[in-house]
Short mmCIF file of C-alpha atoms in Angstrom, two decimals:
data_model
loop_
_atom_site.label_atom_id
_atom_site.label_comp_id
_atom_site.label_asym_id
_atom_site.label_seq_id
_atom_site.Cartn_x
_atom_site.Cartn_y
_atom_site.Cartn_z
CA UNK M 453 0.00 0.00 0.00
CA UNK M 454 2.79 2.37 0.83
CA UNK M 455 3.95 1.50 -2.82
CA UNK M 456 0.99 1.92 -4.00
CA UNK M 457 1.04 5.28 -2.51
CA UNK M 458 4.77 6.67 -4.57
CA UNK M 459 3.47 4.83 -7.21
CA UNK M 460 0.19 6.81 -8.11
CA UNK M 461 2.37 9.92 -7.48
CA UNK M 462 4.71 9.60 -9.91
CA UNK M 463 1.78 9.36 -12.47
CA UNK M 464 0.60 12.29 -11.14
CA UNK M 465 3.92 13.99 -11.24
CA UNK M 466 4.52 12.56 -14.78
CA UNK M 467 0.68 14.07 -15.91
CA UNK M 468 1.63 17.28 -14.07
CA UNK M 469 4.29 17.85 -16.88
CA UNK M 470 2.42 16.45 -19.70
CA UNK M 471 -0.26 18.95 -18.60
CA UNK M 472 2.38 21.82 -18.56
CA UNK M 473 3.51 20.92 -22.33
CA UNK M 474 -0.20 21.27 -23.56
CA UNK M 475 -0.52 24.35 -21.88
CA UNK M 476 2.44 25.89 -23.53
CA UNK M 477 0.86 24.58 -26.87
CA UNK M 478 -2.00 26.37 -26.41
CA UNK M 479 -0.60 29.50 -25.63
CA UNK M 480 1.78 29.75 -28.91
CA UNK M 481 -0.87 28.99 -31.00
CA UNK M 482 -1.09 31.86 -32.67
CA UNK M 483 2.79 32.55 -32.52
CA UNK M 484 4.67 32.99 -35.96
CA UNK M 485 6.62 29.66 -36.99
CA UNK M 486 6.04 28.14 -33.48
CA UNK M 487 6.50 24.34 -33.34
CA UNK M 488 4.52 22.27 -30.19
CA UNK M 489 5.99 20.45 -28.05
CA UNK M 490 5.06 16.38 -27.42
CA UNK M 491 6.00 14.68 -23.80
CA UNK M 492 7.37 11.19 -23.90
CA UNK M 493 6.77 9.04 -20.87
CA UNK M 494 8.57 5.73 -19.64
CA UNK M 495 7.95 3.43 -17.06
CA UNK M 496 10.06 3.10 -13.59
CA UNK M 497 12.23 -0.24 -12.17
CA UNK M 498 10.24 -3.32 -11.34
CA UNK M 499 10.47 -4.64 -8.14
CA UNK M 500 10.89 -8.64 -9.07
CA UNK M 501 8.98 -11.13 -6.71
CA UNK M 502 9.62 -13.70 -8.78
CA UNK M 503 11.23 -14.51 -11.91
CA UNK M 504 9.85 -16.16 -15.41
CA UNK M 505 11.64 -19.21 -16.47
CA UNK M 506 12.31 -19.65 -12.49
CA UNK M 507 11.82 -23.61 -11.32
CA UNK M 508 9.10 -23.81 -8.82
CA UNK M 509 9.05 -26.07 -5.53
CA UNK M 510 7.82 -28.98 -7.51
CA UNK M 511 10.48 -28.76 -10.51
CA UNK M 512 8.51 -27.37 -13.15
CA UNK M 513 9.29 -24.29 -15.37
CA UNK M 514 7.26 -20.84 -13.84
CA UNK M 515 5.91 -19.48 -17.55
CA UNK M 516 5.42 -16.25 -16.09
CA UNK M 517 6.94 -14.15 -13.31
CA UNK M 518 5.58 -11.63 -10.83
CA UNK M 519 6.84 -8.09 -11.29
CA UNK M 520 5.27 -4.71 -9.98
CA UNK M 521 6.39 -1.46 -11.69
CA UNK M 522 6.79 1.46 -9.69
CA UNK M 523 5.41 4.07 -11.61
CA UNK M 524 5.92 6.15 -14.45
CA UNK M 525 8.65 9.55 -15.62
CA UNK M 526 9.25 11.61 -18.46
CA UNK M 527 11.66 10.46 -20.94
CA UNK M 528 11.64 13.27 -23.43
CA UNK M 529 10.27 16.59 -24.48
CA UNK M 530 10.39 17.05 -28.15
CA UNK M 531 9.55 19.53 -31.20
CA UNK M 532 7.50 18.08 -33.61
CA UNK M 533 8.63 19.76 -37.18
CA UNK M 534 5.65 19.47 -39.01
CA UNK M 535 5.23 22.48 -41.13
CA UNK M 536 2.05 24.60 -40.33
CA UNK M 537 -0.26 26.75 -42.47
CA UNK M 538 0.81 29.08 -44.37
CA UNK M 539 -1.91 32.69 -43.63
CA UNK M 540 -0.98 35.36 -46.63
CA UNK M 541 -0.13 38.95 -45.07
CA UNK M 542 1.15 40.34 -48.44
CA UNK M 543 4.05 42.02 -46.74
CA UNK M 544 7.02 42.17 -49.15
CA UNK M 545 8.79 41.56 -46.11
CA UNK M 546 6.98 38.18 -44.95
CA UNK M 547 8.74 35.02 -45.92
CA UNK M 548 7.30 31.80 -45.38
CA UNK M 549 9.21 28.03 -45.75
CA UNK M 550 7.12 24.90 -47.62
CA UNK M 551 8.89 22.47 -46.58
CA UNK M 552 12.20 21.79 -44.71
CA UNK M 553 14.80 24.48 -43.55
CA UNK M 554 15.61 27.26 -41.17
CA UNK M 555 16.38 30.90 -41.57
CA UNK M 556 20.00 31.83 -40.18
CA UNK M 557 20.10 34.92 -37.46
CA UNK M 558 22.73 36.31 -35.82
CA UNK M 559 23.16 36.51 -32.43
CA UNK M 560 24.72 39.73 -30.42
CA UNK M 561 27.33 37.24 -29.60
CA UNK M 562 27.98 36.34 -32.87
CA UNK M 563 26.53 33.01 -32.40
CA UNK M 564 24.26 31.64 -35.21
CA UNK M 565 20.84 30.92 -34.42
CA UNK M 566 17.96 29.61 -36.53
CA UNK M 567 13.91 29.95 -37.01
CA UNK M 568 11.26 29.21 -39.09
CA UNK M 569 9.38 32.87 -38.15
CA UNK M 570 9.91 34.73 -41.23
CA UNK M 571 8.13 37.99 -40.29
CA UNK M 572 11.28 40.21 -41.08
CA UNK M 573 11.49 43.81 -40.84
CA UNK M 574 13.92 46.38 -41.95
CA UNK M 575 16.48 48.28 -39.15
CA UNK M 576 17.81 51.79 -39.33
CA UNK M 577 20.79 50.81 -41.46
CA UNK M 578 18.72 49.11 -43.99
CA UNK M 579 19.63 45.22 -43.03
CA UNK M 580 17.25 42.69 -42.97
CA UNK M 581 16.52 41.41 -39.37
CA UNK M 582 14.30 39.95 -37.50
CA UNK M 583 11.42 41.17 -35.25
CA UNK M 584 14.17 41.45 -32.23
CA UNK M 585 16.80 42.97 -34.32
CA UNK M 586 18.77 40.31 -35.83
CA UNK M 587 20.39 39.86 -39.04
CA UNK M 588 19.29 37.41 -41.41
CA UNK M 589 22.47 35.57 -42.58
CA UNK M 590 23.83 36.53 -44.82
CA UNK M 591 23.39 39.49 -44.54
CA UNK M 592 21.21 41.70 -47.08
CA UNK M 593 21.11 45.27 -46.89
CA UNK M 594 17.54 46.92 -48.61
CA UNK M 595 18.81 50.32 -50.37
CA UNK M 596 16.68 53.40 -48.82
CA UNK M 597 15.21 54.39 -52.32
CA UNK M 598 13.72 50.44 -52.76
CA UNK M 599 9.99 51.01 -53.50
CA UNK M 600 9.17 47.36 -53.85
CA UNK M 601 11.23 43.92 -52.66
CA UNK M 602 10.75 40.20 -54.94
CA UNK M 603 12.05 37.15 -53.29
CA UNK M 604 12.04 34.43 -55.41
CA UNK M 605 11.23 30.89 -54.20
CA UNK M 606 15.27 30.11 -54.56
CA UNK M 607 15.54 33.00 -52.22
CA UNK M 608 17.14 35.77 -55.10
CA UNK M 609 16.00 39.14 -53.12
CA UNK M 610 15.39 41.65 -55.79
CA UNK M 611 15.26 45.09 -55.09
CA UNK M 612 13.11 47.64 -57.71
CA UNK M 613 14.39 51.14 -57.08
CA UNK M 614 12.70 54.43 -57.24
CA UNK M 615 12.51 55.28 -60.89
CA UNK M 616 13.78 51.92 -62.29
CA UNK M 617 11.79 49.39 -63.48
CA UNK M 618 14.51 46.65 -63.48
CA UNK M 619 15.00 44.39 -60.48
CA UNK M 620 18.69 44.56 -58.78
CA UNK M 621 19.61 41.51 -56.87
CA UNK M 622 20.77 42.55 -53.60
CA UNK M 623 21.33 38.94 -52.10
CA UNK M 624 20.38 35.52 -51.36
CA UNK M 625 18.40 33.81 -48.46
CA UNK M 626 19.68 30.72 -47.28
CA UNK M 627 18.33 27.82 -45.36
CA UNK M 628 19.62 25.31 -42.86
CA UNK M 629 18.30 21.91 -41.94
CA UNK M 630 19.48 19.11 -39.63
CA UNK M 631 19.95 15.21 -39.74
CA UNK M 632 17.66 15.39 -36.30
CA UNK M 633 15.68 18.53 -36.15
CA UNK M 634 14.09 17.56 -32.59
CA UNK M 635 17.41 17.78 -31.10
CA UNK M 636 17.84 21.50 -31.54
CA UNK M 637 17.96 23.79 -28.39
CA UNK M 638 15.03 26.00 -27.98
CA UNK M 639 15.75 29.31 -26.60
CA UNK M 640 12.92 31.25 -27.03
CA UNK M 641 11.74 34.07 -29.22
CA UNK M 642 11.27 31.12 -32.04
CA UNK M 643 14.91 31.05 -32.11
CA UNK M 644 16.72 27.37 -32.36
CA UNK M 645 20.25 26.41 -31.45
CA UNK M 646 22.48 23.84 -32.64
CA UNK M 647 23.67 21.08 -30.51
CA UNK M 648 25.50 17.83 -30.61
CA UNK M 649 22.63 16.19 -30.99
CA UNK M 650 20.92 17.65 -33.98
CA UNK M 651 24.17 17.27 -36.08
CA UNK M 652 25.73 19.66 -38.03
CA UNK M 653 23.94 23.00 -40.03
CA UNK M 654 23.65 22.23 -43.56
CA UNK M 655 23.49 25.05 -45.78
CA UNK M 656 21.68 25.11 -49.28
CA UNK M 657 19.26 26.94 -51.81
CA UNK M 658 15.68 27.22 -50.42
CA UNK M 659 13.66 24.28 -53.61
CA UNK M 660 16.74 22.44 -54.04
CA UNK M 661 18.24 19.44 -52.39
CA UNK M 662 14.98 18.83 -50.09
CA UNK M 663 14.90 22.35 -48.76
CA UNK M 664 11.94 24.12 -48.78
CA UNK M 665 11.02 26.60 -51.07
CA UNK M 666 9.97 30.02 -49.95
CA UNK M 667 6.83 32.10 -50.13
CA UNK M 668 6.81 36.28 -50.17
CA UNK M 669 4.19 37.22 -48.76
CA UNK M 670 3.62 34.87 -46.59
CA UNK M 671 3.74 33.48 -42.78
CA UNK M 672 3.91 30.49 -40.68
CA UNK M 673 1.46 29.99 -38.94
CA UNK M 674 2.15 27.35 -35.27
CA UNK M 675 1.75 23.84 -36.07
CA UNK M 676 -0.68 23.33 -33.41
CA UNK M 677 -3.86 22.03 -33.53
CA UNK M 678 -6.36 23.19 -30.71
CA UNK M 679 -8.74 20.21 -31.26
CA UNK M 680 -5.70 17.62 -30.58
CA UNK M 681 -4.46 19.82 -27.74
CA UNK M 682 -7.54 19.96 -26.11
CA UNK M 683 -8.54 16.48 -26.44
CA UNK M 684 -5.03 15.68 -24.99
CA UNK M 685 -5.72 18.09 -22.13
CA UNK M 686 -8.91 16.23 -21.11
CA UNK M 687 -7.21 12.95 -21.18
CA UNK M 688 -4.47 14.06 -18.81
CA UNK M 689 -6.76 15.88 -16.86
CA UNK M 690 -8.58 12.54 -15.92
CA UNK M 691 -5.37 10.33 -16.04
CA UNK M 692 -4.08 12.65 -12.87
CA UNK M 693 -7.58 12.87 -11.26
CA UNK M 694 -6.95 8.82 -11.59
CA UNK M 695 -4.06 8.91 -10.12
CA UNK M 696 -4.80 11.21 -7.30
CA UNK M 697 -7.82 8.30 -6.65
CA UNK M 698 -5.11 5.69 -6.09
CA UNK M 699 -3.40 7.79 -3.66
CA UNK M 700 -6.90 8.27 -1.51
CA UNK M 701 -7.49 4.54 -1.87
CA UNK M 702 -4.23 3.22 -0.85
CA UNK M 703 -4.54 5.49 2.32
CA UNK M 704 -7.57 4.41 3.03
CA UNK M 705 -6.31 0.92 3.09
CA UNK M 706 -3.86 1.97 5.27
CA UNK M 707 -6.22 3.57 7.39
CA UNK M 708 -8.31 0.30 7.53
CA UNK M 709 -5.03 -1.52 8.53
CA UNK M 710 -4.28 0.81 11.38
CA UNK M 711 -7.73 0.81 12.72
CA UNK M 712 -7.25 -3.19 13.58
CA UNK M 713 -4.14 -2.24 15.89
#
């Protein structure tokens, strides 16, 4: 019964963080290239009574053993990378990926960072940058007589400047992608570093070699879906209520047992 007792809290604890995952879902669901987040869950050591295979008193073979688990943890938080919808805000500015890739930013550092938000903006100096102020790698600087900006699904930027109806090119976007995209750091502000675990950058042209192409005019919407986050939500909400019903039944037991003393 006392096991029964660390047992049921564990699932609790475990439902506890599955229930804080789905909340922070939920609240980027409207965020700008936001990818959710899905808990993984494994269970605890067994406690072995009695092994299968073991010989019993009378010689034979047991065919099955006794083992109680003792309870549950999480084993993972992940991104899932699935691409979301694409909403049209007709921004020159607005870049959207179909497909696989990451914008490059720099950091004030001069570390490299990466995101799928593509609502850029233009800084005092003219560079491209993102909605906190950092460069998109590498770096493009918009002359200050540009009346109109094309980017190309390749990522060409094209500039068209006052009085000329020819485009300049005035740079290339890039993208990034990883051999294990769920491995990347989060670090807020839709920003993604690079660790050991989700390999190397690679570097191409946004269309070619299975990297996305891009979209002007275009954003990102979050990959989450409120009618699987919600439905989610109720099931953990009951699997902890559960849980918490184990915990009041087990001490009740215990109760029972210390009433006969």
């Amino acid at each position: 019964m006392i096991r029964a007792l660390w047992t049921a809290a564990t699932g609790m604890t475990a439902q506890q963080l599955n229930m804080d995952v789905i909340s922070n879902n939920l609240a980027n669901v409207n965020t700008t290239g936001f990818k959710k987040s899905r808990a993984d869950f494994q269970d605890l050591l067994y406690q072995t009574s009695r092994t299968a295979g073991a010989e019993s008193a009378e010689g034979n073979e047991v065919p099955t053993g006794i083992q109680v688990g003792l309870g549950a943890r999480a084993a993972a938080v992940q991104k899932v990378f699935t691409v979301g919808d694409l909403m049209q805000t007709g921004n020159d500015l607005d870049v959207a990926i179909e497909g696989a890739g990451f914008f490059r930013v720099e950091l004030p550092g001069g570390e490299e960072a990466f995101t799928r938000a593509g609502a850029f903006k233009k800084d005092g100096t003219g560079r491209l940058v993102t909605s906190d102020g950092y460069p998109v790698l590498p770096q493009i600087i918009i002359p200050e007589n540009t009346t109109r900006l094309a980017i190309t699904e390749d990522g060409a930027v094209n500039a068209f400047l006052d009085g000329n109806n020819q485009p300049n090119q005035i740079g290339d976007l890039e993208l990034a992608k990883f051999s294990n995209p769920a491995g990347l750091h989060a670090m807020g502000r839709s920003l993604f570093l690079e660790t050991p675990a989700s390999g190397p950058a690679v570097l191409g042209t946004p269309g070619q070699d299975g990297f996305g192409a891009l979209a002007q005019g275009f954003l990102e919407g979050s990959n989450v879906s409120v009618m699987e986050e919600m439905v989610s939500m109720i099931a953990t909400q009951r699997a902890y209520e559960i849980n918490s019903k184990a915990i009041r039944s087990a001490d009740e037991m215990l109760q029972m047992v210390n009433n006969l003393a």
